[in-house]
Short mmCIF file of C-alpha atoms in Angstrom, two decimals:
data_model
loop_
_atom_site.label_atom_id
_atom_site.label_comp_id
_atom_site.label_asym_id
_atom_site.label_seq_id
_atom_site.Cartn_x
_atom_site.Cartn_y
_atom_site.Cartn_z
CA MET Z 1 173.10 7.47 -101.79
CA PRO Z 2 169.70 5.61 -103.15
CA HIS Z 3 166.43 7.33 -103.45
CA VAL Z 4 163.72 6.67 -100.98
CA PRO Z 5 160.52 7.56 -101.13
CA THR Z 6 159.34 10.15 -98.98
CA ASP Z 7 155.49 7.57 -98.58
CA LEU Z 8 158.08 5.09 -97.20
CA LEU Z 9 159.87 7.02 -94.75
CA ASP Z 10 156.38 8.00 -93.03
CA ARG Z 11 155.31 4.67 -93.19
CA ILE Z 12 157.95 3.54 -91.40
CA ARG Z 13 157.47 6.58 -88.71
CA ALA Z 14 154.09 5.99 -88.20
CA LEU Z 15 154.77 2.04 -87.70
CA GLU Z 16 157.41 3.40 -84.91
CA ARG Z 17 154.39 5.27 -83.30
CA GLU Z 18 152.20 2.41 -83.13
CA VAL Z 19 154.67 0.18 -81.72
CA ALA Z 20 155.76 2.54 -79.18
CA LEU Z 21 152.18 3.35 -78.32
CA LEU Z 22 151.71 -0.73 -78.13
CA ARG Z 23 154.81 -1.14 -75.95
CA GLY Z 24 153.40 1.60 -73.35
CA ARG Z 25 149.65 0.01 -73.31
CA THR Z 26 151.43 -3.11 -72.12
CA GLN Z 27 153.30 -1.75 -68.73
CA ILE Z 28 149.19 -0.23 -68.17
CA ARG Z 29 148.22 -2.23 -65.46
CA PRO Z 30 144.42 -2.52 -65.90
CA ALA Z 31 141.77 -1.88 -63.52
CA LEU Z 32 140.37 -4.95 -61.39
CA ASP Z 33 137.48 -3.04 -59.58
CA GLN Z 34 134.48 -4.19 -62.11
CA VAL Z 35 133.25 -6.72 -63.93
CA LEU Z 36 131.21 -5.88 -66.43
CA ASN Z 37 128.71 -7.97 -68.59
CA GLY Z 38 130.76 -10.69 -67.29
CA THR Z 39 131.90 -13.92 -65.02
CA VAL Z 40 134.94 -14.53 -63.24
CA HIS Z 41 135.88 -18.13 -63.12
CA ILE Z 42 138.41 -19.07 -60.13
CA GLY Z 43 139.09 -23.19 -61.03
CA GLU Z 44 141.97 -25.37 -60.54
CA GLY Z 45 141.29 -25.19 -56.99
CA GLY Z 46 142.18 -21.67 -56.40
CA THR Z 47 140.19 -19.61 -53.72
CA LEU Z 48 138.96 -15.76 -53.54
CA ASP Z 49 139.86 -14.41 -49.71
CA VAL Z 50 138.60 -10.70 -48.78
CA THR Z 51 140.41 -9.37 -45.54
CA SER Z 52 139.88 -6.08 -43.89
CA PRO Z 53 142.50 -3.85 -43.78
CA GLY Z 54 143.68 -5.25 -40.22
CA GLY Z 55 144.12 -8.44 -42.02
CA ALA Z 56 140.96 -10.53 -40.55
CA GLN Z 57 139.22 -12.39 -43.22
CA LEU Z 58 135.83 -11.71 -43.89
CA LEU Z 59 135.19 -13.78 -46.74
CA GLY Z 60 136.80 -16.68 -48.18
CA VAL Z 61 135.48 -19.06 -51.32
CA GLY Z 62 137.14 -21.90 -52.48
CA ARG Z 63 139.24 -25.05 -51.58
CA PHE Z 64 139.81 -25.19 -47.26
CA SER Z 65 142.75 -26.37 -46.07
CA THR Z 66 141.84 -29.75 -45.24
CA GLY Z 67 141.08 -30.07 -49.78
CA ARG Z 68 137.38 -29.79 -49.14
CA TYR Z 69 135.29 -26.13 -50.83
CA GLY Z 70 132.92 -24.31 -49.41
CA VAL Z 71 132.37 -20.50 -48.44
CA ALA Z 72 133.09 -19.05 -44.94
CA MET Z 73 131.82 -15.27 -43.92
CA ALA Z 74 133.35 -13.55 -40.61
CA ARG Z 75 133.34 -10.84 -38.57
CA GLU Z 76 135.61 -7.57 -38.97
CA ASP Z 77 136.33 -7.92 -35.41
CA GLY Z 78 138.27 -10.94 -35.64
CA SER Z 79 136.03 -12.55 -33.40
CA GLY Z 80 135.48 -15.80 -35.78
CA VAL Z 81 133.74 -17.36 -38.18
CA ALA Z 82 129.96 -16.24 -38.46
CA VAL Z 83 128.69 -18.02 -41.75
CA GLU Z 84 130.12 -20.98 -43.30
CA VAL Z 85 128.64 -23.39 -46.10
CA GLY Z 86 131.07 -26.92 -46.06
CA GLY Z 87 134.10 -26.34 -44.23
CA ASN Z 88 137.22 -28.80 -43.23
CA SER Z 89 134.94 -31.55 -42.02
CA VAL Z 90 135.21 -34.43 -43.94
CA ASP Z 91 132.72 -36.65 -42.47
CA ALA Z 92 129.43 -34.70 -43.21
CA GLY Z 93 128.24 -33.19 -45.92
CA GLN Z 94 128.09 -29.58 -47.26
CA MET Z 95 126.33 -28.39 -43.90
CA VAL Z 96 125.22 -24.62 -43.44
CA ARG Z 97 126.41 -23.37 -40.22
CA LEU Z 98 125.81 -20.06 -38.03
CA TYR Z 99 128.24 -19.09 -35.34
CA ALA Z 100 128.00 -17.09 -32.32
CA ARG Z 101 130.90 -14.78 -31.59
CA GLY Z 102 134.05 -17.10 -30.66
CA SER Z 103 131.64 -20.21 -30.97
CA TYR Z 104 133.76 -21.40 -33.99
CA PRO Z 105 134.40 -24.46 -34.90
CA ALA Z 106 132.81 -26.32 -32.17
CA SER Z 107 129.86 -24.73 -31.51
CA PRO Z 108 127.60 -23.87 -34.25
CA ILE Z 109 123.86 -22.24 -33.13
CA VAL Z 110 122.21 -22.66 -36.04
CA MET Z 111 122.84 -25.76 -38.78
CA ASP Z 112 121.39 -27.87 -41.00
CA ASP Z 113 121.83 -31.67 -40.12
CA GLY Z 114 124.53 -33.49 -41.18
CA TYR Z 115 124.09 -36.61 -42.05
CA ALA Z 116 120.27 -36.21 -42.26
CA ASP Z 117 119.58 -34.17 -45.39
CA GLY Z 118 116.23 -32.10 -45.30
CA TYR Z 119 116.23 -31.69 -41.85
CA LEU Z 120 117.09 -29.30 -38.90
CA GLY Z 121 120.45 -29.97 -36.78
CA ARG Z 122 120.26 -26.81 -34.43
CA PRO Z 123 118.69 -25.27 -32.70
CA TRP Z 124 117.42 -28.08 -30.59
CA VAL Z 125 113.30 -27.95 -30.36
CA PRO Z 126 111.63 -28.93 -27.21
CA LEU Z 127 108.36 -30.57 -27.30
CA PRO Z 128 105.05 -29.10 -24.84
CA LEU Z 129 104.30 -31.49 -22.07
CA THR Z 130 102.52 -31.11 -19.14
CA THR Z 131 103.25 -32.79 -15.74
CA GLY Z 132 103.57 -35.40 -13.94
CA VAL Z 133 100.40 -38.10 -14.27
CA ASP Z 134 99.63 -41.16 -12.19
CA VAL Z 135 98.98 -45.03 -13.42
CA SER Z 136 96.70 -47.04 -11.38
CA SER Z 137 94.90 -48.62 -14.23
CA PRO Z 138 96.28 -52.35 -15.98
CA THR Z 139 94.68 -50.72 -18.65
CA GLU Z 140 97.06 -48.68 -20.99
CA ARG Z 141 96.14 -45.16 -21.59
CA THR Z 142 97.57 -41.88 -22.53
CA THR Z 143 99.44 -39.37 -19.59
CA HIS Z 144 101.12 -37.10 -22.04
CA PHE Z 145 100.18 -36.01 -25.41
CA ALA Z 146 102.28 -33.24 -27.89
CA LEU Z 147 102.19 -32.62 -30.99
CA MET Z 148 105.11 -33.13 -33.33
CA HIS Z 149 106.20 -30.28 -35.89
CA VAL Z 150 109.12 -32.62 -37.27
CA GLN Z 151 112.01 -30.23 -37.95
CA HIS Z 152 114.82 -33.25 -36.72
CA ARG Z 153 115.46 -36.26 -37.68
CA ILE Z 154 116.14 -37.52 -34.09
CA LEU Z 155 114.03 -37.17 -30.73
CA SER Z 156 115.42 -37.31 -27.56
CA THR Z 157 113.34 -37.99 -24.12
CA SER Z 158 114.08 -37.76 -20.72
CA ILE Z 159 111.65 -39.48 -19.13
CA ASN Z 160 111.13 -40.69 -15.18
CA VAL Z 161 109.02 -43.17 -14.03
CA TYR Z 162 108.35 -44.36 -10.60
CA ALA Z 163 106.58 -47.84 -9.15
CA PRO Z 164 105.27 -48.03 -5.47
CA ALA Z 165 106.18 -51.31 -3.69
CA ASP Z 166 105.37 -54.51 -5.47
CA THR Z 167 104.04 -52.95 -8.72
CA THR Z 168 105.25 -52.56 -12.23
CA ILE Z 169 104.86 -49.27 -14.27
CA ARG Z 170 105.37 -49.99 -18.02
CA VAL Z 171 105.49 -46.68 -20.44
CA GLN Z 172 105.77 -46.79 -24.23
CA LEU Z 173 105.84 -43.55 -26.50
CA ARG Z 174 103.62 -43.94 -29.48
CA LEU Z 175 103.83 -41.91 -32.65
CA SER Z 176 101.01 -41.01 -35.48
CA GLY Z 177 101.63 -41.45 -39.18
CA PRO Z 178 100.02 -42.53 -42.29
CA ASN Z 179 99.09 -46.16 -41.17
CA GLY Z 180 97.64 -45.02 -37.61
CA TYR Z 181 99.57 -45.24 -33.97
CA GLU Z 182 102.80 -47.22 -34.02
CA ASP Z 183 105.10 -47.34 -31.08
CA ILE Z 184 108.67 -45.71 -31.22
CA GLY Z 185 111.45 -46.24 -28.91
CA ALA Z 186 112.31 -49.28 -25.93
CA PRO Z 187 109.46 -49.43 -23.56
CA ILE Z 188 109.94 -48.51 -20.16
CA VAL Z 189 109.59 -50.16 -17.32
CA ALA Z 190 109.65 -49.22 -13.78
CA VAL Z 191 109.55 -52.47 -11.17
CA GLY Z 192 108.67 -51.67 -7.43
CA GLY Z 193 110.34 -54.49 -5.96
CA THR Z 194 109.83 -54.61 -1.89
CA SER Z 195 110.39 -50.70 -1.41
CA GLY Z 196 109.28 -49.01 -4.67
CA GLN Z 197 111.42 -47.75 -7.60
CA GLU Z 198 111.82 -44.77 -9.59
CA ILE Z 199 114.34 -44.87 -13.01
CA SER Z 200 115.09 -42.18 -15.05
CA ASP Z 201 115.03 -43.20 -18.82
CA ALA Z 202 116.82 -41.23 -21.67
CA GLN Z 203 116.82 -42.23 -25.49
CA ARG Z 204 117.39 -40.97 -29.11
CA ILE Z 205 114.73 -42.29 -30.74
CA LYS Z 206 115.17 -41.50 -34.97
CA ILE Z 207 111.77 -40.18 -36.24
CA ASP Z 208 110.42 -41.47 -39.99
CA ARG Z 209 108.50 -39.17 -40.79
CA ALA Z 210 108.80 -35.98 -43.40
CA HIS Z 211 110.35 -32.72 -42.33
CA GLY Z 212 107.37 -30.41 -42.05
CA GLU Z 213 104.87 -32.59 -41.32
CA ARG Z 214 102.70 -33.16 -38.19
CA TRP Z 215 102.10 -35.57 -36.14
CA ARG Z 216 101.30 -36.84 -32.85
CA LEU Z 217 102.96 -38.31 -30.19
CA LEU Z 218 101.89 -40.22 -27.37
CA VAL Z 219 103.06 -41.45 -23.84
CA ARG Z 220 101.05 -44.40 -22.80
CA ALA Z 221 101.23 -45.95 -19.65
CA SER Z 222 100.08 -48.61 -17.59
CA ARG Z 223 99.85 -50.52 -14.67
CA THR Z 224 101.10 -54.57 -15.57
CA ALA Z 225 101.62 -55.88 -11.88
CA GLY Z 226 100.62 -54.90 -8.73
CA THR Z 227 98.03 -52.44 -7.22
CA GLY Z 228 100.19 -49.32 -6.38
CA THR Z 229 99.90 -46.16 -7.83
CA GLY Z 230 102.80 -45.13 -10.13
CA THR Z 231 103.39 -41.76 -11.63
CA VAL Z 232 105.06 -40.91 -15.30
CA TYR Z 233 106.53 -37.16 -15.59
CA PRO Z 234 108.70 -36.52 -18.76
CA PHE Z 235 111.74 -33.97 -17.77
CA GLY Z 236 111.05 -32.90 -21.54
CA LEU Z 237 111.43 -34.06 -25.18
CA TRP Z 238 113.77 -32.94 -27.64
CA GLY Z 239 114.05 -32.49 -31.72
CA VAL Z 240 118.18 -33.04 -31.89
CA ASN Z 241 120.92 -33.18 -34.53
CA THR Z 242 121.66 -36.80 -35.62
CA VAL Z 243 125.30 -37.28 -34.58
CA ALA Z 244 126.54 -40.42 -36.78
CA PRO Z 245 125.39 -41.79 -40.28
CA SER Z 246 123.48 -44.62 -38.71
CA GLU Z 247 120.93 -42.31 -36.91
CA ALA Z 248 120.29 -40.79 -40.44
#
């Protein structure tokens, strides 16, 4: 039997121990509950999902079913998404939306505008106005006045105008700006005819002012024909969200 040096046997035994130790460590599942001084990267279309013990999804980050990417946070009770950034919609930008319980996905209660960047979408904000005002002068005058803090891209108007018989009443909205007042929206004309006329006019008017600016909004009216006394009374003016790219 050939002579084997003792130190070589010791080295072989030491290598065997190290191999056994390495084999054991490869079977140990590493802890995944902490990331210290590092980053976690999820790419290639991956997602991160956090669910409650009952299975309700509380947090989803990454790819939605339509292929778009975003973030969704929901409530533990399963009543639906509470906050969403982006989402499944492919016809609007990466909106930020806040939902009441059970209102997802149709009715967000707070959101930015999907087409007009930098503007509020919801909630809609009313502009304060006074009550109905009589009109009996051929000279145009202001019947209603509002101070607009621009938050939305669109102004939704609902104004009624009454003209008695043989009288015509014309109403025009005007908005102040850097270069003075300008007409906005279409004029509203009530023609009294033989027995009088009351019309209800509703418009969606694009506001060409930056978000956060403050401008004066006037309702101007005049009697353009006849001798009777008409009345102008706005039902309301609201700042609202856009519904198509053409309104942005």
